[in-house]
PDB file of C-alpha atoms in Angstrom:
ATOM      1  CA  UNK A   1      -3.917-104.032 158.903  1.00  0.00           C
ATOM      2  CA  UNK A   2      -4.185-107.824 158.731  1.00  0.00           C
ATOM      3  CA  UNK A   3      -6.925-109.825 160.408  1.00  0.00           C
ATOM      4  CA  UNK A   4      -4.874-111.377 163.211  1.00  0.00           C
ATOM      5  CA  UNK A   5      -3.260-108.061 164.161  1.00  0.00           C
ATOM      6  CA  UNK A   6      -6.677-106.417 164.257  1.00  0.00           C
ATOM      7  CA  UNK A   7      -8.135-109.153 166.458  1.00  0.00           C
ATOM      8  CA  UNK A   8      -5.198-109.098 168.879  1.00  0.00           C
ATOM      9  CA  UNK A   9      -5.285-105.316 169.142  1.00  0.00           C
ATOM     10  CA  UNK A  10      -9.015-105.244 169.807  1.00  0.00           C
ATOM     11  CA  UNK A  11      -8.962-108.204 172.188  1.00  0.00           C
ATOM     12  CA  UNK A  12      -6.380-106.429 174.376  1.00  0.00           C
ATOM     13  CA  UNK A  13      -4.917-109.647 175.750  1.00  0.00           C
ATOM     14  CA  UNK A  14      -3.645-109.117 179.279  1.00  0.00           C
ATOM     15  CA  UNK A  15      -1.674-111.594 181.379  1.00  0.00           C
ATOM     16  CA  UNK A  16      -3.252-112.380 184.730  1.00  0.00           C
ATOM     17  CA  UNK A  17      -0.564-114.855 185.835  1.00  0.00           C
ATOM     18  CA  UNK A  18       2.859-115.991 184.663  1.00  0.00           C
ATOM     19  CA  UNK A  19       4.329-119.031 186.423  1.00  0.00           C
ATOM     20  CA  UNK A  20       7.239-121.359 185.762  1.00  0.00           C
ATOM     21  CA  UNK A  21       6.677-124.875 187.107  1.00  0.00           C
ATOM     22  CA  UNK A  22       9.474-127.433 187.594  1.00  0.00           C
ATOM     23  CA  UNK A  23       8.269-130.956 188.414  1.00  0.00           C
ATOM     24  CA  UNK A  24       9.650-134.493 188.587  1.00  0.00           C
ATOM     25  CA  UNK A  25       7.351-137.536 188.132  1.00  0.00           C
ATOM     26  CA  UNK A  26       4.876-138.381 189.302  1.00  0.00           C
ATOM     27  CA  UNK A  27       2.950-135.107 189.127  1.00  0.00           C
ATOM     28  CA  UNK A  28      -0.430-133.870 187.886  1.00  0.00           C
ATOM     29  CA  UNK A  29      -1.952-130.389 188.200  1.00  0.00           C
ATOM     30  CA  UNK A  30      -5.581-129.596 187.418  1.00  0.00           C
ATOM     31  CA  UNK A  31      -6.453-125.989 186.628  1.00  0.00           C
ATOM     32  CA  UNK A  32     -10.079-125.242 187.456  1.00  0.00           C
ATOM     33  CA  UNK A  33     -11.989-122.181 186.257  1.00  0.00           C
ATOM     34  CA  UNK A  34      -9.297-121.220 183.730  1.00  0.00           C
ATOM     35  CA  UNK A  35      -9.245-117.768 182.129  1.00  0.00           C
ATOM     36  CA  UNK A  36     -10.189-116.924 178.540  1.00  0.00           C
ATOM     37  CA  UNK A  37      -6.935-118.138 177.049  1.00  0.00           C
ATOM     38  CA  UNK A  38      -3.936-120.065 178.381  1.00  0.00           C
ATOM     39  CA  UNK A  39      -0.494-120.819 176.962  1.00  0.00           C
ATOM     40  CA  UNK A  40       1.486-123.787 178.274  1.00  0.00           C
ATOM     41  CA  UNK A  41       5.080-123.693 177.053  1.00  0.00           C
ATOM     42  CA  UNK A  42       7.480-126.609 177.595  1.00  0.00           C
ATOM     43  CA  UNK A  43      11.069-125.472 178.127  1.00  0.00           C
ATOM     44  CA  UNK A  44      12.502-128.866 179.091  1.00  0.00           C
ATOM     45  CA  UNK A  45      11.211-132.422 179.437  1.00  0.00           C
ATOM     46  CA  UNK A  46       7.668-133.336 178.402  1.00  0.00           C
ATOM     47  CA  UNK A  47       4.103-133.503 179.700  1.00  0.00           C
ATOM     48  CA  UNK A  48       0.589-134.551 178.756  1.00  0.00           C
ATOM     49  CA  UNK A  49      -2.247-132.038 178.626  1.00  0.00           C
ATOM     50  CA  UNK A  50      -5.967-132.631 178.311  1.00  0.00           C
ATOM     51  CA  UNK A  51      -9.495-132.033 179.528  1.00  0.00           C
ATOM     52  CA  UNK A  52     -10.110-135.363 181.305  1.00  0.00           C
ATOM     53  CA  UNK A  53     -12.851-136.283 178.849  1.00  0.00           C
ATOM     54  CA  UNK A  54     -12.868-139.665 177.047  1.00  0.00           C
ATOM     55  CA  UNK A  55     -13.909-137.998 173.808  1.00  0.00           C
ATOM     56  CA  UNK A  56     -10.822-135.755 173.908  1.00  0.00           C
ATOM     57  CA  UNK A  57      -7.693-137.816 174.627  1.00  0.00           C
ATOM     58  CA  UNK A  58      -4.699-136.007 176.142  1.00  0.00           C
ATOM     59  CA  UNK A  59      -1.941-134.653 173.925  1.00  0.00           C
ATOM     60  CA  UNK A  60       1.787-134.967 174.517  1.00  0.00           C
ATOM     61  CA  UNK A  61       4.005-131.875 174.605  1.00  0.00           C
ATOM     62  CA  UNK A  62       7.783-132.093 174.170  1.00  0.00           C
ATOM     63  CA  UNK A  63      10.443-129.454 174.753  1.00  0.00           C
ATOM     64  CA  UNK A  64       9.721-126.404 172.604  1.00  0.00           C
ATOM     65  CA  UNK A  65       6.052-127.267 172.062  1.00  0.00           C
ATOM     66  CA  UNK A  66       3.370-124.749 172.998  1.00  0.00           C
ATOM     67  CA  UNK A  67      -0.276-125.502 173.829  1.00  0.00           C
ATOM     68  CA  UNK A  68      -3.000-122.899 173.381  1.00  0.00           C
ATOM     69  CA  UNK A  69      -6.164-123.530 175.429  1.00  0.00           C
ATOM     70  CA  UNK A  70      -9.453-121.638 175.317  1.00  0.00           C
ATOM     71  CA  UNK A  71     -12.741-121.904 177.130  1.00  0.00           C
ATOM     72  CA  UNK A  72     -13.665-122.490 180.743  1.00  0.00           C
ATOM     73  CA  UNK A  73     -13.258-126.288 180.895  1.00  0.00           C
ATOM     74  CA  UNK A  74     -10.902-127.633 183.564  1.00  0.00           C
ATOM     75  CA  UNK A  75      -7.663-128.991 182.143  1.00  0.00           C
ATOM     76  CA  UNK A  76      -4.916-131.132 183.621  1.00  0.00           C
ATOM     77  CA  UNK A  77      -1.184-131.096 182.938  1.00  0.00           C
ATOM     78  CA  UNK A  78       0.715-134.222 184.080  1.00  0.00           C
ATOM     79  CA  UNK A  79       3.794-136.328 183.553  1.00  0.00           C
ATOM     80  CA  UNK A  80       1.859-139.376 182.308  1.00  0.00           C
ATOM     81  CA  UNK A  81      -1.769-139.981 181.230  1.00  0.00           C
ATOM     82  CA  UNK A  82      -2.137-142.478 184.081  1.00  0.00           C
ATOM     83  CA  UNK A  83      -1.117-140.103 186.873  1.00  0.00           C
ATOM     84  CA  UNK A  84      -4.208-138.979 188.836  1.00  0.00           C
ATOM     85  CA  UNK A  85      -4.586-135.290 189.710  1.00  0.00           C
ATOM     86  CA  UNK A  86      -2.714-134.412 192.886  1.00  0.00           C
ATOM     87  CA  UNK A  87      -3.550-130.706 193.134  1.00  0.00           C
ATOM     88  CA  UNK A  88      -6.429-128.553 191.907  1.00  0.00           C
ATOM     89  CA  UNK A  89      -5.677-124.857 191.426  1.00  0.00           C
ATOM     90  CA  UNK A  90      -8.810-122.735 191.669  1.00  0.00           C
ATOM     91  CA  UNK A  91      -8.930-118.943 191.953  1.00  0.00           C
ATOM     92  CA  UNK A  92      -5.182-118.931 192.601  1.00  0.00           C
ATOM     93  CA  UNK A  93      -5.464-121.313 195.565  1.00  0.00           C
ATOM     94  CA  UNK A  94      -4.173-124.896 195.721  1.00  0.00           C
ATOM     95  CA  UNK A  95      -6.298-127.773 196.940  1.00  0.00           C
ATOM     96  CA  UNK A  96      -4.470-131.042 197.630  1.00  0.00           C
ATOM     97  CA  UNK A  97      -6.112-134.235 196.329  1.00  0.00           C
ATOM     98  CA  UNK A  98      -3.360-136.627 197.367  1.00  0.00           C
ATOM     99  CA  UNK A  99      -1.555-137.651 200.510  1.00  0.00           C
ATOM    100  CA  UNK A 100       1.636-136.829 198.597  1.00  0.00           C
ATOM    101  CA  UNK A 101       0.788-133.721 196.609  1.00  0.00           C
ATOM    102  CA  UNK A 102       3.011-132.407 193.863  1.00  0.00           C
ATOM    103  CA  UNK A 103       5.880-130.227 195.095  1.00  0.00           C
ATOM    104  CA  UNK A 104       5.118-126.524 194.790  1.00  0.00           C
ATOM    105  CA  UNK A 105       7.525-124.618 197.024  1.00  0.00           C
ATOM    106  CA  UNK A 106       8.824-121.272 195.731  1.00  0.00           C
ATOM    107  CA  UNK A 107      12.225-121.666 194.075  1.00  0.00           C
ATOM    108  CA  UNK A 108      12.890-118.368 192.295  1.00  0.00           C
ATOM    109  CA  UNK A 109      10.770-115.421 191.143  1.00  0.00           C
ATOM    110  CA  UNK A 110       7.559-116.745 189.546  1.00  0.00           C
ATOM    111  CA  UNK A 111       8.948-120.296 189.822  1.00  0.00           C
ATOM    112  CA  UNK A 112       7.547-123.244 191.813  1.00  0.00           C
ATOM    113  CA  UNK A 113       8.161-126.983 192.066  1.00  0.00           C
ATOM    114  CA  UNK A 114      10.964-129.244 193.245  1.00  0.00           C
ATOM    115  CA  UNK A 115      13.775-127.860 191.068  1.00  0.00           C
ATOM    116  CA  UNK A 116      15.559-131.206 190.829  1.00  0.00           C
ATOM    117  CA  UNK A 117      17.512-132.461 187.795  1.00  0.00           C
ATOM    118  CA  UNK A 118      15.528-134.287 185.136  1.00  0.00           C
ATOM    119  CA  UNK A 119      12.319-132.370 185.808  1.00  0.00           C
ATOM    120  CA  UNK A 120       9.864-131.003 183.306  1.00  0.00           C
ATOM    121  CA  UNK A 121      10.093-127.225 183.082  1.00  0.00           C
ATOM    122  CA  UNK A 122       7.089-125.323 181.773  1.00  0.00           C
ATOM    123  CA  UNK A 123       5.746-121.793 181.772  1.00  0.00           C
ATOM    124  CA  UNK A 124       2.007-121.277 182.096  1.00  0.00           C
ATOM    125  CA  UNK A 125       0.550-117.917 181.100  1.00  0.00           C
ATOM    126  CA  UNK A 126      -3.096-117.022 181.666  1.00  0.00           C
ATOM    127  CA  UNK A 127      -4.686-114.251 179.598  1.00  0.00           C
ATOM    128  CA  UNK A 128      -7.908-112.312 179.874  1.00  0.00           C
ATOM    129  CA  UNK A 129      -9.438-110.886 176.683  1.00  0.00           C
ATOM    130  CA  UNK A 130     -11.567-107.814 176.183  1.00  0.00           C
ATOM    131  CA  UNK A 131     -15.071-107.320 174.902  1.00  0.00           C
ATOM    132  CA  UNK A 132     -16.730-108.436 171.684  1.00  0.00           C
ATOM    133  CA  UNK A 133     -13.459-108.571 169.734  1.00  0.00           C
ATOM    134  CA  UNK A 134     -11.972-110.849 172.393  1.00  0.00           C
ATOM    135  CA  UNK A 135     -15.032-113.095 172.202  1.00  0.00           C
ATOM    136  CA  UNK A 136     -14.725-113.190 168.415  1.00  0.00           C
ATOM    137  CA  UNK A 137     -11.083-114.267 168.647  1.00  0.00           C
ATOM    138  CA  UNK A 138     -11.977-117.019 171.121  1.00  0.00           C
ATOM    139  CA  UNK A 139     -14.787-118.231 168.865  1.00  0.00           C
ATOM    140  CA  UNK A 140     -12.279-118.783 166.082  1.00  0.00           C
ATOM    141  CA  UNK A 141      -9.942-120.916 168.208  1.00  0.00           C
ATOM    142  CA  UNK A 142     -10.316-124.571 169.230  1.00  0.00           C
ATOM    143  CA  UNK A 143     -10.339-125.710 172.877  1.00  0.00           C
ATOM    144  CA  UNK A 144      -6.773-127.014 172.430  1.00  0.00           C
ATOM    145  CA  UNK A 145      -4.261-126.207 169.703  1.00  0.00           C
ATOM    146  CA  UNK A 146      -0.623-127.291 169.766  1.00  0.00           C
ATOM    147  CA  UNK A 147       2.201-125.566 167.930  1.00  0.00           C
ATOM    148  CA  UNK A 148       5.200-127.865 167.615  1.00  0.00           C
ATOM    149  CA  UNK A 149       8.719-126.720 168.374  1.00  0.00           C
ATOM    150  CA  UNK A 150      10.306-124.882 165.490  1.00  0.00           C
ATOM    151  CA  UNK A 151      12.723-122.139 164.473  1.00  0.00           C
ATOM    152  CA  UNK A 152      10.070-119.398 164.511  1.00  0.00           C
ATOM    153  CA  UNK A 153       9.421-119.727 168.240  1.00  0.00           C
ATOM    154  CA  UNK A 154      12.804-121.023 169.438  1.00  0.00           C
ATOM    155  CA  UNK A 155      14.503-117.648 169.962  1.00  0.00           C
ATOM    156  CA  UNK A 156      11.536-116.263 171.909  1.00  0.00           C
ATOM    157  CA  UNK A 157      11.454-119.353 174.149  1.00  0.00           C
ATOM    158  CA  UNK A 158      15.158-118.997 174.872  1.00  0.00           C
ATOM    159  CA  UNK A 159      14.601-115.395 175.946  1.00  0.00           C
ATOM    160  CA  UNK A 160      11.583-116.385 178.022  1.00  0.00           C
ATOM    161  CA  UNK A 161      13.565-119.122 179.782  1.00  0.00           C
ATOM    162  CA  UNK A 162      16.258-116.603 180.717  1.00  0.00           C
ATOM    163  CA  UNK A 163      13.941-113.796 181.786  1.00  0.00           C
ATOM    164  CA  UNK A 164      11.171-115.564 183.703  1.00  0.00           C
ATOM    165  CA  UNK A 165      13.398-116.241 186.737  1.00  0.00           C
ATOM    166  CA  UNK A 166      14.935-112.765 186.955  1.00  0.00           C
ATOM    167  CA  UNK A 167      13.864-110.048 189.348  1.00  0.00           C
ATOM    168  CA  UNK A 168      15.328-106.844 187.960  1.00  0.00           C
ATOM    169  CA  UNK A 169      14.006-103.337 187.233  1.00  0.00           C
ATOM    170  CA  UNK A 170      11.359-103.422 184.523  1.00  0.00           C
ATOM    171  CA  UNK A 171      11.056-107.205 184.750  1.00  0.00           C
ATOM    172  CA  UNK A 172       7.275-107.349 184.439  1.00  0.00           C
ATOM    173  CA  UNK A 173       7.375-105.102 181.375  1.00  0.00           C
ATOM    174  CA  UNK A 174      10.021-107.302 179.735  1.00  0.00           C
ATOM    175  CA  UNK A 175       8.082-110.490 180.475  1.00  0.00           C
ATOM    176  CA  UNK A 176       4.759-109.126 179.286  1.00  0.00           C
ATOM    177  CA  UNK A 177       6.236-107.985 175.994  1.00  0.00           C
ATOM    178  CA  UNK A 178       7.925-111.338 175.500  1.00  0.00           C
ATOM    179  CA  UNK A 179       4.647-113.101 176.215  1.00  0.00           C
ATOM    180  CA  UNK A 180       2.736-110.796 173.867  1.00  0.00           C
ATOM    181  CA  UNK A 181       5.239-111.727 171.173  1.00  0.00           C
ATOM    182  CA  UNK A 182       4.937-115.418 171.986  1.00  0.00           C
ATOM    183  CA  UNK A 183       1.133-115.304 171.830  1.00  0.00           C
ATOM    184  CA  UNK A 184       1.205-113.554 168.449  1.00  0.00           C
ATOM    185  CA  UNK A 185       3.752-116.058 167.110  1.00  0.00           C
ATOM    186  CA  UNK A 186       1.719-119.034 168.341  1.00  0.00           C
ATOM    187  CA  UNK A 187      -1.513-117.729 166.813  1.00  0.00           C
ATOM    188  CA  UNK A 188       0.241-116.960 163.541  1.00  0.00           C
ATOM    189  CA  UNK A 189       1.893-120.376 163.372  1.00  0.00           C
ATOM    190  CA  UNK A 190      -1.382-122.100 164.082  1.00  0.00           C
ATOM    191  CA  UNK A 191      -3.499-120.131 161.636  1.00  0.00           C
ATOM    192  CA  UNK A 192      -1.139-120.320 158.636  1.00  0.00           C
ATOM    193  CA  UNK A 193      -0.339-124.011 158.889  1.00  0.00           C
ATOM    194  CA  UNK A 194      -2.341-126.501 156.779  1.00  0.00           C
ATOM    195  CA  UNK A 195      -5.752-126.821 158.399  1.00  0.00           C
ATOM    196  CA  UNK A 196      -5.459-123.521 160.275  1.00  0.00           C
ATOM    197  CA  UNK A 197      -8.812-121.986 161.077  1.00  0.00           C
ATOM    198  CA  UNK A 198      -8.629-118.219 161.212  1.00  0.00           C
ATOM    199  CA  UNK A 199     -10.702-116.490 160.042  1.00  0.00           C
ATOM    200  CA  UNK A 200     -13.992-118.287 160.456  1.00  0.00           C
ATOM    201  CA  UNK A 201     -12.677-121.828 160.252  1.00  0.00           C
ATOM    202  CA  UNK A 202     -11.168-121.514 156.774  1.00  0.00           C
ATOM    203  CA  UNK A 203      -7.879-121.420 154.911  1.00  0.00           C
ATOM    204  CA  UNK A 204      -8.449-117.882 153.668  1.00  0.00           C
ATOM    205  CA  UNK A 205      -4.965-116.767 154.713  1.00  0.00           C
ATOM    206  CA  UNK A 206      -3.485-119.154 152.144  1.00  0.00           C
ATOM    207  CA  UNK A 207      -5.257-117.351 149.283  1.00  0.00           C
ATOM    208  CA  UNK A 208      -3.465-114.063 148.469  1.00  0.00           C
ATOM    209  CA  UNK A 209      -6.511-112.422 146.892  1.00  0.00           C
ATOM    210  CA  UNK A 210      -8.921-113.233 149.715  1.00  0.00           C
ATOM    211  CA  UNK A 211      -6.350-112.586 152.428  1.00  0.00           C
ATOM    212  CA  UNK A 212      -5.651-109.206 150.850  1.00  0.00           C
ATOM    213  CA  UNK A 213      -9.360-108.388 150.797  1.00  0.00           C
ATOM    214  CA  UNK A 214      -9.726-109.301 154.455  1.00  0.00           C
ATOM    215  CA  UNK A 215      -6.803-107.035 155.299  1.00  0.00           C
ATOM    216  CA  UNK A 216      -8.515-104.180 153.433  1.00  0.00           C
ATOM    217  CA  UNK A 217     -11.765-104.699 155.360  1.00  0.00           C
ATOM    218  CA  UNK A 218      -9.987-104.786 158.703  1.00  0.00           C
ATOM    219  CA  UNK A 219      -7.665-101.930 157.821  1.00  0.00           C
ATOM    220  CA  UNK A 220     -10.512 -99.533 157.005  1.00  0.00           C
ATOM    221  CA  UNK A 221     -13.880-100.929 158.131  1.00  0.00           C
ATOM    222  CA  UNK A 222     -15.585 -97.519 157.837  1.00  0.00           C
ATOM    223  CA  UNK A 223     -14.899 -97.283 154.095  1.00  0.00           C
ATOM    224  CA  UNK A 224     -17.908 -97.777 151.806  1.00  0.00           C
ATOM    225  CA  UNK A 225     -16.644-101.021 150.402  1.00  0.00           C
ATOM    226  CA  UNK A 226     -18.399-102.688 147.507  1.00  0.00           C
ATOM    227  CA  UNK A 227     -17.874-106.178 146.139  1.00  0.00           C
ATOM    228  CA  UNK A 228     -16.827-104.611 142.842  1.00  0.00           C
ATOM    229  CA  UNK A 229     -14.093-102.530 144.484  1.00  0.00           C
ATOM    230  CA  UNK A 230     -12.780-105.457 146.516  1.00  0.00           C
ATOM    231  CA  UNK A 231     -12.792-107.660 143.417  1.00  0.00           C
ATOM    232  CA  UNK A 232     -10.906-105.003 141.469  1.00  0.00           C
ATOM    233  CA  UNK A 233      -8.269-104.722 144.207  1.00  0.00           C
ATOM    234  CA  UNK A 234      -7.923-108.518 144.120  1.00  0.00           C
ATOM    235  CA  UNK A 235      -7.604-108.592 140.317  1.00  0.00           C
ATOM    236  CA  UNK A 236     -10.663-110.811 139.908  1.00  0.00           C
ATOM    237  CA  UNK A 237     -14.087-110.539 138.366  1.00  0.00           C
ATOM    238  CA  UNK A 238     -16.884-109.578 140.732  1.00  0.00           C
ATOM    239  CA  UNK A 239     -18.610-112.960 140.469  1.00  0.00           C
ATOM    240  CA  UNK A 240     -15.433-114.993 140.852  1.00  0.00           C
ATOM    241  CA  UNK A 241     -14.278-112.931 143.830  1.00  0.00           C
ATOM    242  CA  UNK A 242     -17.629-113.148 145.620  1.00  0.00           C
ATOM    243  CA  UNK A 243     -17.789-116.903 145.127  1.00  0.00           C
ATOM    244  CA  UNK A 244     -14.207-117.451 146.247  1.00  0.00           C
ATOM    245  CA  UNK A 245     -14.564-115.202 149.307  1.00  0.00           C
ATOM    246  CA  UNK A 246     -17.777-116.941 150.367  1.00  0.00           C
ATOM    247  CA  UNK A 247     -16.204-120.372 149.894  1.00  0.00           C
ATOM    248  CA  UNK A 248     -13.122-119.597 152.003  1.00  0.00           C
ATOM    249  CA  UNK A 249     -14.535-117.277 154.659  1.00  0.00           C
ATOM    250  CA  UNK A 250     -17.940-118.885 155.028  1.00  0.00           C
ATOM    251  CA  UNK A 251     -20.002-115.776 154.279  1.00  0.00           C
ATOM    252  CA  UNK A 252     -20.238-113.135 151.525  1.00  0.00           C
ATOM    253  CA  UNK A 253     -17.851-110.160 151.648  1.00  0.00           C
ATOM    254  CA  UNK A 254     -20.336-107.515 152.755  1.00  0.00           C
ATOM    255  CA  UNK A 255     -21.899-109.855 155.294  1.00  0.00           C
ATOM    256  CA  UNK A 256     -18.438-110.377 156.807  1.00  0.00           C
ATOM    257  CA  UNK A 257     -17.871-106.616 156.827  1.00  0.00           C
ATOM    258  CA  UNK A 258     -21.182-105.941 158.573  1.00  0.00           C
ATOM    259  CA  UNK A 259     -20.433-108.549 161.222  1.00  0.00           C
ATOM    260  CA  UNK A 260     -17.002-107.044 161.901  1.00  0.00           C
ATOM    261  CA  UNK A 261     -18.470-103.526 162.070  1.00  0.00           C
ATOM    262  CA  UNK A 262     -21.015-104.683 164.652  1.00  0.00           C
ATOM    263  CA  UNK A 263     -18.231-106.321 166.689  1.00  0.00           C
ATOM    264  CA  UNK A 264     -16.288-103.054 166.731  1.00  0.00           C
ATOM    265  CA  UNK A 265     -19.418-101.077 167.545  1.00  0.00           C
ATOM    266  CA  UNK A 266     -20.253-103.337 170.498  1.00  0.00           C
ATOM    267  CA  UNK A 267     -16.913-102.540 172.120  1.00  0.00           C
ATOM    268  CA  UNK A 268     -17.139 -98.820 171.298  1.00  0.00           C
ATOM    269  CA  UNK A 269     -20.540 -98.661 172.979  1.00  0.00           C
ATOM    270  CA  UNK A 270     -19.202-100.542 175.990  1.00  0.00           C
ATOM    271  CA  UNK A 271     -15.920 -98.676 176.402  1.00  0.00           C
ATOM    272  CA  UNK A 272     -16.816 -95.083 175.551  1.00  0.00           C
ATOM    273  CA  UNK A 273     -19.556 -92.542 176.098  1.00  0.00           C
ATOM    274  CA  UNK A 274     -19.502 -91.380 172.480  1.00  0.00           C
ATOM    275  CA  UNK A 275     -22.960 -90.612 171.081  1.00  0.00           C
ATOM    276  CA  UNK A 276     -24.499 -93.405 169.033  1.00  0.00           C
ATOM    277  CA  UNK A 277     -24.271 -91.252 165.897  1.00  0.00           C
ATOM    278  CA  UNK A 278     -20.495 -90.987 166.381  1.00  0.00           C
ATOM    279  CA  UNK A 279     -20.187 -94.733 166.920  1.00  0.00           C
ATOM    280  CA  UNK A 280     -22.227 -95.257 163.758  1.00  0.00           C
ATOM    281  CA  UNK A 281     -19.913 -93.062 161.667  1.00  0.00           C
ATOM    282  CA  UNK A 282     -16.817 -94.670 163.176  1.00  0.00           C
ATOM    283  CA  UNK A 283     -17.855 -98.074 161.862  1.00  0.00           C
ATOM    284  CA  UNK A 284     -19.080 -96.847 158.477  1.00  0.00           C
ATOM    285  CA  UNK A 285     -22.698 -95.734 158.892  1.00  0.00           C
ATOM    286  CA  UNK A 286     -23.638 -92.133 158.100  1.00  0.00           C
ATOM    287  CA  UNK A 287     -27.245 -92.817 159.138  1.00  0.00           C
ATOM    288  CA  UNK A 288     -27.624 -93.584 162.870  1.00  0.00           C
ATOM    289  CA  UNK A 289     -31.029 -95.171 162.233  1.00  0.00           C
ATOM    290  CA  UNK A 290     -29.564 -97.604 159.681  1.00  0.00           C
ATOM    291  CA  UNK A 291     -26.784 -98.404 162.133  1.00  0.00           C
ATOM    292  CA  UNK A 292     -29.256 -99.042 164.961  1.00  0.00           C
ATOM    293  CA  UNK A 293     -31.278-101.356 162.718  1.00  0.00           C
ATOM    294  CA  UNK A 294     -28.176-103.307 161.701  1.00  0.00           C
ATOM    295  CA  UNK A 295     -26.917-103.501 165.280  1.00  0.00           C
ATOM    296  CA  UNK A 296     -30.241-104.790 166.616  1.00  0.00           C
ATOM    297  CA  UNK A 297     -30.366-107.374 163.842  1.00  0.00           C
ATOM    298  CA  UNK A 298     -26.866-108.570 164.797  1.00  0.00           C
ATOM    299  CA  UNK A 299     -27.041-108.324 168.597  1.00  0.00           C
ATOM    300  CA  UNK A 300     -30.727-108.654 169.342  1.00  0.00           C
ATOM    301  CA  UNK A 301     -30.937-105.327 171.192  1.00  0.00           C
ATOM    302  CA  UNK A 302     -30.615-101.663 170.282  1.00  0.00           C
ATOM    303  CA  UNK A 303     -27.257 -99.877 170.690  1.00  0.00           C
ATOM    304  CA  UNK A 304     -28.555 -97.926 173.701  1.00  0.00           C
ATOM    305  CA  UNK A 305     -29.825-101.111 175.379  1.00  0.00           C
ATOM    306  CA  UNK A 306     -26.475-102.803 174.716  1.00  0.00           C
ATOM    307  CA  UNK A 307     -24.660 -99.897 176.312  1.00  0.00           C
ATOM    308  CA  UNK A 308     -26.904 -99.953 179.374  1.00  0.00           C
ATOM    309  CA  UNK A 309     -26.404-103.693 179.833  1.00  0.00           C
ATOM    310  CA  UNK A 310     -22.629-103.297 179.525  1.00  0.00           C
ATOM    311  CA  UNK A 311     -22.612-100.612 182.220  1.00  0.00           C
ATOM    312  CA  UNK A 312     -25.009-102.469 184.521  1.00  0.00           C
ATOM    313  CA  UNK A 313     -25.184-106.218 183.685  1.00  0.00           C
ATOM    314  CA  UNK A 314     -27.856-106.732 186.342  1.00  0.00           C
TER     315      UNK A 314
END
């Protein structure tokens, strides 16, 4: 299993909202208290998207472009950088900031705006992510990443444009699977392009030997991996492999493995009532005491304390 697949599976991305917005200038929408991860997809026209901070200027999106946003900072989508916010959307409710707020009447299923010719058409999808794996995925992503229009996403966007306005049996299932596909495509496009930053802010995916080693670690984290075995699988000497892995990933191979095991263990402790010894074996520790020591070193608390805090945060 490759790294991105493993992260997406563990993060269990779920859509909380899917909305198509059709707006003619001037318009500006601020989204307050956003979820873990948001996709803004431009189907027609263009817009500007940003965080309303001087240090982070807004970015322009054209038809076919997709913006990926993470974190809890408010962001604004508008027709022009000079258009002031007209509406704030917070907790699913709209608050008007202008005497002439942006049009938002229902037009079709999941579709709002003015619906007039020449408008910008976009789909905004809000995702929630799960547990420690979800947090790890978010940590590897920037506040704003843009994937430009291209052949790899075009067919999915065409399907999304056709399906988002329909109201037929199984419609939610169709949309959610399309959006899962779109999210995976966007993350893949972003992380394999020059300067992509998964995993751990590196270009490790571009190196076949190191990428292959990462896939081995994620495919079987409970295996008793050694640097020598990983180096042999990569066709490199032990010293050369360890140096190359550390350079690209930012930490030594076994340190990366331990960190990933602790991430998996944190979610197993949170989401199941399996005994700690079983959790330990699942992530590669035959000795529950050694596992508890490693977990406390990584998380600052014992496995049992972590589980209690996950059940009762107060």
